[in-house]
Coordinates of C-alpha atoms and ligand atoms in Angstrom, one line a residue:
M1 CA 0.0 0.0 0.0
T2 CA 1.3 3.5 -1.0
P3 CA -0.2 6.9 -0.3
L4 CA -1.4 7.0 -3.9
I5 CA -3.2 3.7 -3.7
A6 CA -4.8 4.8 -0.4
K7 CA -6.1 7.9 -2.1
V8 CA -7.3 5.9 -5.1
T9 CA -9.1 3.6 -2.7
F10 CA -10.9 6.6 -1.1
V11 CA -12.0 7.8 -4.6
A12 CA -13.2 4.3 -5.4
L13 CA -15.3 4.4 -2.1
M14 CA -16.9 7.7 -3.3
V15 CA -17.6 6.3 -6.8
G16 CA -19.0 3.0 -5.4
W17 CA -21.2 4.9 -3.0
Y18 CA -22.7 6.9 -5.9
V19 CA -23.2 3.8 -8.1
I20 CA -25.1 2.1 -5.3
R21 CA -27.2 5.1 -4.4
R22 CA -28.2 6.4 -7.8
P23 CA -30.9 3.8 -8.8
Y24 CA -32.6 4.1 -5.3
E25 CA -32.6 7.9 -5.6
R26 CA -34.7 7.5 -8.8
K27 CA -37.0 4.9 -7.3
A28 CA -37.6 6.9 -4.1
S29 CA -38.2 10.2 -5.9
R30 CA -41.3 8.6 -7.6
A31 CA -42.9 8.1 -4.2
R32 CA -44.6 11.3 -2.9
V33 CA -43.5 12.8 0.4
V34 CA -46.5 13.1 2.7
R35 CA -44.8 14.2 5.9
S36 CA -41.4 15.8 6.5
A37 CA -39.1 17.1 9.2
R38 CA -36.9 18.8 6.6
D39 CA -36.0 22.4 7.6
L40 CA -33.1 24.8 7.4
R41 CA -31.4 23.1 10.3
E42 CA -31.6 19.7 8.4
T43 CA -30.2 21.4 5.2
I44 CA -27.3 22.9 7.2
L45 CA -26.6 19.5 8.8
L46 CA -26.5 17.8 5.4
L47 CA -24.1 20.4 4.1
V48 CA -21.8 20.0 7.1
S49 CA -21.8 16.2 6.6
L50 CA -21.2 16.6 2.8
T51 CA -18.3 18.9 3.5
G52 CA -16.6 16.6 6.0
L53 CA -17.2 13.3 4.1
G54 CA -16.9 14.6 0.6
I55 CA -15.6 18.1 -0.1
V56 CA -12.6 18.4 2.3
P57 CA -11.2 14.9 1.4
A58 CA -11.8 15.4 -2.4
V59 CA -9.9 18.7 -2.3
Y60 CA -7.1 17.0 -0.4
V61 CA -6.9 14.1 -2.8
A62 CA -6.9 16.5 -5.8
T63 CA -4.5 19.1 -4.5
G64 CA -2.8 17.9 -1.3
F65 CA -4.3 20.8 0.7
P66 CA -3.8 21.4 3.6
R67 CA -0.1 20.2 3.5
A68 CA 0.7 21.5 6.9
A69 CA -1.6 18.9 8.4
E70 CA 0.2 15.9 6.8
R71 CA 0.8 12.9 9.1
G72 CA 3.1 9.9 8.5
F73 CA 1.8 7.2 6.2
E74 CA 1.5 3.8 7.7
P75 CA 0.8 1.0 5.1
A76 CA -0.9 -1.3 7.7
V77 CA -3.3 1.5 8.8
A78 CA -4.2 2.2 5.1
W79 CA -4.8 -1.6 4.5
L80 CA -7.2 -1.5 7.5
G81 CA -8.9 1.5 5.8
L82 CA -9.4 -0.5 2.7
L83 CA -11.1 -3.2 4.6
V84 CA -13.4 -0.7 6.4
A85 CA -14.2 1.0 3.1
V86 CA -15.3 -2.4 1.6
A87 CA -17.4 -3.1 4.7
S88 CA -19.0 0.4 4.4
L89 CA -20.0 -0.3 0.8
V90 CA -21.4 -3.8 1.6
V91 CA -23.5 -2.4 4.5
F92 CA -24.6 0.6 2.4
R93 CA -25.8 -1.7 -0.4
L94 CA -27.8 -3.9 2.1
T95 CA -29.5 -0.8 3.6
H96 CA -30.6 0.5 0.2
K97 CA -31.8 -3.0 -0.8
A98 CA -33.9 -3.2 2.4
L99 CA -35.2 0.4 2.5
G100 CA -36.0 0.6 -1.2
R101 CA -38.5 3.4 -2.0
N102 CA -38.7 4.4 1.7
W103 CA -35.3 5.9 1.6
S104 CA -34.7 9.7 1.7
V105 CA -31.6 11.8 2.0
S106 CA -33.4 13.8 4.7
L107 CA -36.2 13.1 7.2
D108 CA -39.3 12.3 5.1
V109 CA -42.3 10.0 5.2
R110 CA -43.5 8.9 1.8
E111 CA -46.9 7.8 0.5
D112 CA -47.4 4.1 1.6
H113 CA -44.3 4.3 3.7
K114 CA -43.5 0.9 5.3
L115 CA -41.5 0.5 8.5
V116 CA -38.7 -1.8 7.4
E117 CA -37.8 -4.4 10.0
T118 CA -36.2 -7.1 7.9
G119 CA -32.9 -7.7 6.1
I120 CA -30.1 -5.6 7.7
Y121 CA -32.8 -3.7 9.7
R122 CA -33.6 -6.9 11.7
H123 CA -31.0 -6.2 14.4
V124 CA -30.1 -2.6 13.8
R125 CA -32.4 0.4 13.2
H126 CA -29.9 2.8 11.6
P127 CA -27.6 0.6 9.5
M128 CA -27.2 3.3 6.9
Y129 CA -25.7 5.5 9.5
T130 CA -23.4 2.6 10.5
A131 CA -22.3 2.6 6.9
F132 CA -21.6 6.4 7.1
W133 CA -19.6 5.9 10.3
L134 CA -17.6 3.2 8.5
W135 CA -17.0 5.6 5.6
A136 CA -15.7 8.3 8.0
L137 CA -13.5 5.7 9.7
A138 CA -12.1 4.5 6.4
Q139 CA -11.4 8.1 5.5
A140 CA -9.4 8.6 8.7
L141 CA -7.4 5.4 8.1
L142 CA -6.7 6.0 4.4
L143 CA -5.9 9.7 4.1
P144 CA -2.6 10.6 5.9
N145 CA -3.7 14.1 6.8
W146 CA -5.1 15.2 10.1
V147 CA -7.7 17.6 8.5
A148 CA -8.8 15.5 5.5
G149 CA -8.7 12.3 7.5
L150 CA -10.7 13.5 10.5
S151 CA -13.2 15.8 8.8
G152 CA -15.5 12.9 8.0
L153 CA -15.8 11.8 11.6
I154 CA -16.5 15.4 12.7
G155 CA -18.9 16.3 9.8
F156 CA -20.9 13.1 10.0
G157 CA -20.7 13.1 13.8
I158 CA -22.5 16.5 13.8
L159 CA -25.2 15.3 11.5
Y160 CA -25.7 12.1 13.4
G161 CA -25.8 13.8 16.8
F162 CA -28.3 16.4 15.8
R163 CA -30.5 14.2 13.6
I164 CA -30.9 10.8 15.3
G165 CA -33.4 11.9 18.0
R166 CA -35.5 13.8 15.5
E167 CA -35.6 10.8 13.1
E168 CA -36.7 8.4 15.9
R169 CA -39.4 10.9 16.9
L170 CA -40.7 11.1 13.3
M171 CA -40.8 7.3 13.1
L172 CA -42.5 7.1 16.5
D173 CA -45.1 9.7 15.4
T174 CA -45.7 7.8 12.2
F175 CA -45.7 4.2 13.3
G176 CA -46.6 4.4 17.0
D177 CA -46.4 1.1 18.9
Q178 CA -45.0 -0.7 15.9
Y179 CA -41.9 1.5 16.1
R180 CA -41.8 1.3 19.9
S181 CA -41.6 -2.5 19.9
Y182 CA -39.2 -2.5 16.9
A183 CA -36.9 0.0 18.8
A184 CA -37.1 -2.1 22.0
R185 CA -35.6 -5.2 20.2
T186 CA -33.0 -3.5 18.0
A187 CA -29.8 -1.6 18.6
R188 CA -29.1 1.8 16.9
L189 CA -25.8 1.2 15.1
I190 CA -24.1 -2.0 16.2
P191 CA -26.0 -5.3 16.6
W192 CA -26.6 -6.1 20.3
L193 CA -24.1 -3.4 21.4
H194 CA -25.4 0.1 20.8
Ligands
SAH1 N1 -31.8 5.9 9.8 C1 -31.9 4.9 8.8 C2 -32.5 5.4 7.5 C3 -31.7 6.5 6.9 S1 -32.5 7.2 5.5 C4 -30.6 4.1 8.7 O1 -29.6 4.6 9.1 O2 -30.6 3.0 8.1 C5 -33.6 8.4 6.3 C6 -35.0 8.1 6.0 O3 -35.3 6.7 6.3 C7 -36.0 8.9 6.8 O4 -36.7 9.8 5.9 C8 -36.9 8.0 7.5 O5 -38.3 8.3 7.2 C9 -36.6 6.6 6.9 N2 -36.5 5.5 7.8 C10 -35.7 5.4 8.9 N3 -35.8 4.2 9.5 C11 -36.7 3.5 8.7 C12 -37.3 2.2 8.8 N4 -36.9 1.3 9.7 N5 -38.2 1.8 7.9 C13 -38.6 2.7 6.9 N6 -38.1 3.9 6.8 C14 -37.2 4.3 7.7

């Protein structure tokens, strides 16, 4: 593993992410939104997350900026990053497969929205956020730069921290006891742990 291959791996993670998401974006956009918790705060959170997971590392990979924040490159750490990147894509694919048309980039309830409790949602209720945490971790392991490496954990961490309570409230308001019992037997991010 070399710094160049590590950067290429990160770009492949971004491309893989897009390829997985694109068909579901189309599918979901055909289902009308009937209830939403989207607001300015949500939009700002999405931008913060996009900046940390996408823009800052993309600028770094393309230009090397900010050079003052370079850290030493450890091949073993970058190899671990590659494994985490693959895990992130696998989990991301499984979440989209299970959520299908119920997916949304923000907090929406669609026409005929179904509460998904099967597939990867059987043991964890926010596996797509697990996949984003894995992306952020892969970024930190792959990119030998303190700013570009850690910006994903910070950017996504802010979105997650401010969004998760609201999302669970929206699901509770929409699905009532069905969500209450689903939440009681599932973990948020890591099966049986958290
Ligand atoms: N938090 C989930 C989904 C993220 S996508 C995860 O991490 O996997 C966000 C959208 O998914 C929200 O608009 C919400 O309405 C919807 N959603 C969240 N959990 C859901 C579930 N179990 N079944 C169906 N839709 C869900």
